[in-house]
PDB file of C-alpha atoms in Angstrom:
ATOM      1  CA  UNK A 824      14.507  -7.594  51.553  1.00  0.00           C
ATOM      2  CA  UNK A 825      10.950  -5.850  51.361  1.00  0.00           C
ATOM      3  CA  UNK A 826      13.226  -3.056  49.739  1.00  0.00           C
ATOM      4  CA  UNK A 827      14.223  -5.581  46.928  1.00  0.00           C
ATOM      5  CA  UNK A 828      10.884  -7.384  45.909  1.00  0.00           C
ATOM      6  CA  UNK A 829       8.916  -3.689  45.399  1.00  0.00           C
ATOM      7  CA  UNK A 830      11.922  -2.201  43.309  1.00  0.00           C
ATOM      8  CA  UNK A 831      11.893  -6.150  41.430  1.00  0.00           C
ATOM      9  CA  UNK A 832       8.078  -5.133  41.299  1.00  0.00           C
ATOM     10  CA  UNK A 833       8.073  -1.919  39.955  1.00  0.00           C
ATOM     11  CA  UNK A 834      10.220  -3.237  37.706  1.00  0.00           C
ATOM     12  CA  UNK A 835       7.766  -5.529  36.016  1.00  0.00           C
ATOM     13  CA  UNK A 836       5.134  -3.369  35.929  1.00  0.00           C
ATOM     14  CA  UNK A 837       6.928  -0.881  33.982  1.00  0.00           C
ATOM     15  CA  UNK A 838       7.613  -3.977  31.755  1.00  0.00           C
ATOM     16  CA  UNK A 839       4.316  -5.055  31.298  1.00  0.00           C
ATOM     17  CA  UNK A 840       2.887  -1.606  29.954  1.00  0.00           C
ATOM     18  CA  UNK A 841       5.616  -1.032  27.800  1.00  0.00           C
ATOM     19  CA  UNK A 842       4.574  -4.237  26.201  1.00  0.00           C
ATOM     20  CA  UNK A 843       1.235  -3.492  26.155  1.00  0.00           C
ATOM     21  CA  UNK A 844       1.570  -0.415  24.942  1.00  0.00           C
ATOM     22  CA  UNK A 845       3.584  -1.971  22.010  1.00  0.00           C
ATOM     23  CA  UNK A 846       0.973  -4.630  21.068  1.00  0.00           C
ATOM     24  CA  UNK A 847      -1.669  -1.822  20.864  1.00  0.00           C
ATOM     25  CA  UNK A 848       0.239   0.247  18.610  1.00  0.00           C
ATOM     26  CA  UNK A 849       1.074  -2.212  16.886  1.00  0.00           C
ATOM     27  CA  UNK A 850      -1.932  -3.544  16.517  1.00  0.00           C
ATOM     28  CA  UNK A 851      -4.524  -0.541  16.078  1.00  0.00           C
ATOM     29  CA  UNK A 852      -1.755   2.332  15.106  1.00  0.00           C
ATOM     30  CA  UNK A 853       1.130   1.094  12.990  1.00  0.00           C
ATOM     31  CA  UNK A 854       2.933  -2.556  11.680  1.00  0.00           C
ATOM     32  CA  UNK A 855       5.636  -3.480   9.793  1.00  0.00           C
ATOM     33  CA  UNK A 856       5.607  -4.802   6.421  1.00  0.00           C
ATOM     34  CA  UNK A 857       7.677  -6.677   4.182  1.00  0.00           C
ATOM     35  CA  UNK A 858       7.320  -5.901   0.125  1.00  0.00           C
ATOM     36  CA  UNK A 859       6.762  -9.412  -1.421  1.00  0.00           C
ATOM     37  CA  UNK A 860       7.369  -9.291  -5.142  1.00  0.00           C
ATOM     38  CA  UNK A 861       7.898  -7.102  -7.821  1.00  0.00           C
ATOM     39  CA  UNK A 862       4.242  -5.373  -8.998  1.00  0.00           C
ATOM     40  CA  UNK A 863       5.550  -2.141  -7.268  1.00  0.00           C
ATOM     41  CA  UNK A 864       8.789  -1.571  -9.000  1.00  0.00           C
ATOM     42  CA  UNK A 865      10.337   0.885  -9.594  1.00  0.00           C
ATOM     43  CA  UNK A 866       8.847   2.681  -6.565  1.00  0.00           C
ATOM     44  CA  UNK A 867       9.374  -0.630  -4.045  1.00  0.00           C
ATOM     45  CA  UNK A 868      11.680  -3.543  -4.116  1.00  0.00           C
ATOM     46  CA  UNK A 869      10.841  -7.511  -3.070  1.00  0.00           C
ATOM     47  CA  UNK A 870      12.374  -7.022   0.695  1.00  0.00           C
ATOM     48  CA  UNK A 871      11.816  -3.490   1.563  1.00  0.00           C
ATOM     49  CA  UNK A 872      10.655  -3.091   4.679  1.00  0.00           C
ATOM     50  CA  UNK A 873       7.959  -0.694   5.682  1.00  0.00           C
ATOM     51  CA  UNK A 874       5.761   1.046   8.121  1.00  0.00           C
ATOM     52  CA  UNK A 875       2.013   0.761   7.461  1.00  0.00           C
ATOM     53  CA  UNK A 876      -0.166   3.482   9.424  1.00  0.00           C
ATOM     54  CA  UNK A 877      -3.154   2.062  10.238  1.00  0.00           C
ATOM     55  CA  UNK A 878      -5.074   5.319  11.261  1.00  0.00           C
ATOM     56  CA  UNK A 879      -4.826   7.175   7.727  1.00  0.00           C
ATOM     57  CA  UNK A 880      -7.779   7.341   5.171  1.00  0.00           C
ATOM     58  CA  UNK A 881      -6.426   6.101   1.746  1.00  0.00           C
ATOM     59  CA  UNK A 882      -6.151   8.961  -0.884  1.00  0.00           C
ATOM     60  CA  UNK A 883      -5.607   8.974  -4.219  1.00  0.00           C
ATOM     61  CA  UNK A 884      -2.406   7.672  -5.623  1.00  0.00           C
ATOM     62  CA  UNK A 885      -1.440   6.657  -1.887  1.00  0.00           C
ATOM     63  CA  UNK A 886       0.241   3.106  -1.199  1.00  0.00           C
ATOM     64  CA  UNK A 887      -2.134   1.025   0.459  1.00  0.00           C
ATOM     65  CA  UNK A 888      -1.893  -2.452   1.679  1.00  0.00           C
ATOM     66  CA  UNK A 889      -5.062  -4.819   2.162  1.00  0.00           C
ATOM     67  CA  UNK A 890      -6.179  -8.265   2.183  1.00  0.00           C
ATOM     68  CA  UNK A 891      -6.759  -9.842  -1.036  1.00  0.00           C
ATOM     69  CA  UNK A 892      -8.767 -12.935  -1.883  1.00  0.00           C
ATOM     70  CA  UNK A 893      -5.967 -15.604  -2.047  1.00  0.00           C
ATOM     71  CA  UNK A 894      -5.616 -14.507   1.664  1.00  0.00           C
ATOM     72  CA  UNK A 895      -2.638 -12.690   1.589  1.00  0.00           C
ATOM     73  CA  UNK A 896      -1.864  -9.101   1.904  1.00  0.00           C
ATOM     74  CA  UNK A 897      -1.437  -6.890  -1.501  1.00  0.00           C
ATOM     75  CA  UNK A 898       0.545  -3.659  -1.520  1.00  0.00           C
ATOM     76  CA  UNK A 899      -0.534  -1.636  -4.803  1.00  0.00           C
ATOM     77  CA  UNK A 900      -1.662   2.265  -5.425  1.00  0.00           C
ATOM     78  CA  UNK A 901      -4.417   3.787  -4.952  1.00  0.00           C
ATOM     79  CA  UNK A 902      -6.237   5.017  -8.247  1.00  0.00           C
ATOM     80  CA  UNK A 903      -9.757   5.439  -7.699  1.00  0.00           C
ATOM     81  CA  UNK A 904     -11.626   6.185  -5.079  1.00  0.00           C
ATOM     82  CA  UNK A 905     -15.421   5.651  -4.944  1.00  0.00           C
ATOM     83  CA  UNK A 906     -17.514   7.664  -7.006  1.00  0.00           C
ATOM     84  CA  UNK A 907     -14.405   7.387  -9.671  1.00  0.00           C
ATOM     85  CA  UNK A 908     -14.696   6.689 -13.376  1.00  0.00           C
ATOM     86  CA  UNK A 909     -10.824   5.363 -14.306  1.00  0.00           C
ATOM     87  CA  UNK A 910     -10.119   4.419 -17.720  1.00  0.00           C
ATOM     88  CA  UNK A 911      -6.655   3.889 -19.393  1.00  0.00           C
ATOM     89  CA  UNK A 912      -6.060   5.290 -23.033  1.00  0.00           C
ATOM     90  CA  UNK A 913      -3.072   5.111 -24.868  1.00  0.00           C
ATOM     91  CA  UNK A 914      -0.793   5.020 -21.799  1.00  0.00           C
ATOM     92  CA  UNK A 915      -2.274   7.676 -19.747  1.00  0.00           C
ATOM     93  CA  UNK A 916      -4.637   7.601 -16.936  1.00  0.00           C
ATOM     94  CA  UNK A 917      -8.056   9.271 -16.969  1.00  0.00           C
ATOM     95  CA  UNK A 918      -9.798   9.490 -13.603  1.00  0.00           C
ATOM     96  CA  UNK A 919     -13.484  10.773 -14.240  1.00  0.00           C
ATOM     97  CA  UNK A 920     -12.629  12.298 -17.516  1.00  0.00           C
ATOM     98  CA  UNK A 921      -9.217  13.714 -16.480  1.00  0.00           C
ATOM     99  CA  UNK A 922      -5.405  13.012 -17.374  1.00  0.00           C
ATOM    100  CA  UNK A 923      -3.681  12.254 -14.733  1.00  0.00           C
ATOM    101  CA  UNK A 924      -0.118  12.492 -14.147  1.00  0.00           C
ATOM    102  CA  UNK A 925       1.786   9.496 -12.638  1.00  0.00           C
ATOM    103  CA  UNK A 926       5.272  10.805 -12.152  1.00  0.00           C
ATOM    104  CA  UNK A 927       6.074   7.360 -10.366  1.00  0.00           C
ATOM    105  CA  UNK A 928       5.971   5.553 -13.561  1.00  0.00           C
ATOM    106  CA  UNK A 929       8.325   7.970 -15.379  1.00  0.00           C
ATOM    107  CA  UNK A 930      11.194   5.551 -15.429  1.00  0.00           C
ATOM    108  CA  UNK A 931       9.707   2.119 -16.342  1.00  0.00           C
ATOM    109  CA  UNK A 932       7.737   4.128 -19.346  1.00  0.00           C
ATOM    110  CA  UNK A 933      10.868   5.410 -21.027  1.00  0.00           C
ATOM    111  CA  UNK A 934      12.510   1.772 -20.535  1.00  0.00           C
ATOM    112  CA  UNK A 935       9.829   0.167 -22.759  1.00  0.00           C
ATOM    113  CA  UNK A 936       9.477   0.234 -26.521  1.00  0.00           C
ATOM    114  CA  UNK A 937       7.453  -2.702 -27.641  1.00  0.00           C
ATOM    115  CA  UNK A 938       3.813  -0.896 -26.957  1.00  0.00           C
ATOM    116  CA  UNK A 939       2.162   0.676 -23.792  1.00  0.00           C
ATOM    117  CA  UNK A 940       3.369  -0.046 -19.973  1.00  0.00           C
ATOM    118  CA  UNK A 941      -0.543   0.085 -19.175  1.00  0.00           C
ATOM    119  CA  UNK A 942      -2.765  -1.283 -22.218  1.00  0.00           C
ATOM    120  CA  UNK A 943      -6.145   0.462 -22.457  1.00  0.00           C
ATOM    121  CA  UNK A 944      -9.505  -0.715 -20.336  1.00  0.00           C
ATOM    122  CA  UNK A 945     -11.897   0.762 -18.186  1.00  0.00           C
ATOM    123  CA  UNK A 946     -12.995   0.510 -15.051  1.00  0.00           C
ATOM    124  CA  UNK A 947     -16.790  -1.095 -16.792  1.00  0.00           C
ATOM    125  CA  UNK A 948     -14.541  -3.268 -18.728  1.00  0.00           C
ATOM    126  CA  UNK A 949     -12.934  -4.857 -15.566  1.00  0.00           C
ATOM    127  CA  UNK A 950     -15.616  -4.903 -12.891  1.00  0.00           C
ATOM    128  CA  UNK A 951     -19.245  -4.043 -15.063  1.00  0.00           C
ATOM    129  CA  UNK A 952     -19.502  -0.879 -13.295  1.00  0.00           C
ATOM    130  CA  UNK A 953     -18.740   3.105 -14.708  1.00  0.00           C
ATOM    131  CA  UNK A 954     -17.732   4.313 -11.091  1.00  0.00           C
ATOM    132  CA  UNK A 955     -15.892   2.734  -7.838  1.00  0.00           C
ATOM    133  CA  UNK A 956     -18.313   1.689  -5.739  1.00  0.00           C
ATOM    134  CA  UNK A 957     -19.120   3.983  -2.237  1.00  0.00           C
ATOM    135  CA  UNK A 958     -16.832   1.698   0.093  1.00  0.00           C
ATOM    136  CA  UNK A 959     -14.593   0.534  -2.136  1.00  0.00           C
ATOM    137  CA  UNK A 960     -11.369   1.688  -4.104  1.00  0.00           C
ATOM    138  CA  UNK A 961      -9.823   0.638  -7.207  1.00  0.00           C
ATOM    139  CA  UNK A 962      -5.536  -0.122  -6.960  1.00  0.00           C
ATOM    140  CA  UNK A 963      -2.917  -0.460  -9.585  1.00  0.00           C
ATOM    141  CA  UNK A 964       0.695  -2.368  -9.027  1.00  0.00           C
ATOM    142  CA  UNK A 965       3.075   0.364 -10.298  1.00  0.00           C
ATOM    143  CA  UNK A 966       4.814  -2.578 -12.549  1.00  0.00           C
ATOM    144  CA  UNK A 967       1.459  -2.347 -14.571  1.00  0.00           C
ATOM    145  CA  UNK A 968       3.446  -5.548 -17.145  1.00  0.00           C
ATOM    146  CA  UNK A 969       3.397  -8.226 -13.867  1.00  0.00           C
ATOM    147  CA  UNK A 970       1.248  -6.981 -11.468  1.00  0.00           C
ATOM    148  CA  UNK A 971      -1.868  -8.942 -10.261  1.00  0.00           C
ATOM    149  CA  UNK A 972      -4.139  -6.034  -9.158  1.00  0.00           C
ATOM    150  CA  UNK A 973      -7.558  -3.873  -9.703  1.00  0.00           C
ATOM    151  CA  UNK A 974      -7.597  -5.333 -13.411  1.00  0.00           C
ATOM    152  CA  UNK A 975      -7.328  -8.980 -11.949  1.00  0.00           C
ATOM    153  CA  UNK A 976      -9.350  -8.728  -8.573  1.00  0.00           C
ATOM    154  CA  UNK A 977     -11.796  -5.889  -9.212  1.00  0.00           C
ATOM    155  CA  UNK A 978     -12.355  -2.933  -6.425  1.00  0.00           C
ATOM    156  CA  UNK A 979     -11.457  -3.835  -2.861  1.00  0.00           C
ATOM    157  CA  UNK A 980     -13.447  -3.009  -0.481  1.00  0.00           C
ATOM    158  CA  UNK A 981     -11.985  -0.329   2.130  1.00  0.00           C
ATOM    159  CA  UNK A 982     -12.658  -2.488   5.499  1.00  0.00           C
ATOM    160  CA  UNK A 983     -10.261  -4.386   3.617  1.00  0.00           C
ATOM    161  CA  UNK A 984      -7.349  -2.327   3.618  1.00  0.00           C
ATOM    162  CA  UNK A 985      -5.029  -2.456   6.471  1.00  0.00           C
ATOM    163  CA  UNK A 986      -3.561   0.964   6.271  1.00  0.00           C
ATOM    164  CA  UNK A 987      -1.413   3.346   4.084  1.00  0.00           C
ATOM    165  CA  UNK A 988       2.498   2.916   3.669  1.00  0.00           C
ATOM    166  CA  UNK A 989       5.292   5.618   3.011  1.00  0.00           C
ATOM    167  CA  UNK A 990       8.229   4.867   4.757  1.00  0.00           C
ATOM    168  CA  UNK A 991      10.890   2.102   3.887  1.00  0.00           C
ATOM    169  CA  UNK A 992      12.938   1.335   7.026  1.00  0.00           C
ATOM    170  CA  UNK A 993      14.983  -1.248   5.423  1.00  0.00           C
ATOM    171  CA  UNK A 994      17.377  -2.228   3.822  1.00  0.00           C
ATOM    172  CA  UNK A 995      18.963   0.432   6.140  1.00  0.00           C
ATOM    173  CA  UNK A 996      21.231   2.272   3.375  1.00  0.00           C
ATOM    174  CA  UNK A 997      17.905   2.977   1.405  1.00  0.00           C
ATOM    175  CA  UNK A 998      15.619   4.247   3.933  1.00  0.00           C
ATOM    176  CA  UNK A 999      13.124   6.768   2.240  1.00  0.00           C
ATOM    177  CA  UNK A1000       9.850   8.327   1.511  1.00  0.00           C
ATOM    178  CA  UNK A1001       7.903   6.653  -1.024  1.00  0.00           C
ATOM    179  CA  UNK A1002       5.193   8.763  -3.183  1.00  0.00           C
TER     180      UNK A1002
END
């Protein structure tokens, strides 16, 4: 009998750490995320599923997903990071002077032909600043037609963001890497 309750015991314990050790990874390492709308097609569908790695630092032209203001969580790109001048001319993106290339928008650009996928503005246009402020980044929705992001909402602040996301885990025949 003794035999039974310490094996019933042992048991438990090895049940309670693995689900502690889940909440804290979950909570301080990695989460799952669900794409809600369309501001990051082509890249990212409404549904996808995805890891978000709460540990990274965000870099430039990384996925990123953060609190917004309405209280609810964004997922958009990263553009600028602080210290950044961004500007948009003519369809191309100029990040403290230079063109940069955004391979991710390839497809959407050649699908439209009534005038730019991104119209022109700069970063003091949007937010009365020339650079992204030190603590701060500036995001774009790759849909740059319907997406509510850095032009709408300004810089975000980076104890904001809740982590960088690459990997789509669902819907299970699409699984991938995301740049």
């Amino acid at each position: 009998m003794a035999e039974g309750k310490n094996e019933f015991w042992e048991w438990t314990k090895a049940l309670l750490i693995a689900v502690g050790l889940a909440a804290l990874i979950r909570y301080f390492i990695f989460a799952p995320i669900v794409v809600d709308g369309f501001s990051m097609m082509p890249t990212l569908e409404s549904g996808d599923r995805m890891i978000v790695n709460k540990i990274s630092e965000p870099d430039r032209f990384d996925i990123v997903v953060f609190h917004a203001p309405e209280n609810k969580d964004y997922i958009k790109r990263v553009i600028g990071l602080p210290g950044d001048t961004v500007e948009y001319k003519d369809d191309v993106l100029y990040v403290n002077g230079e063109a940069q290339d955004e391979p991710y928008l390839e497809e959407y650009k050649s699908a439209v032909t009534d005038g730019p996928l991104t119209p022109d503005f700069t970063l003091a246009e949007i937010t009365g600043q020339d650079t992204v402020p030190e603590g701060e980044i500036f995001v774009l929705g790759d849909n740059r037609r319907f997406s509510k992001d850095g032009r709408h909402i300004g810089t975000v602040k980076m104890d904001e963001i809740v982590g960088e996301t690459k990997f789509v885990y669902w819907p299970f025949d699409q699984i991938r890497l995301v740049d």
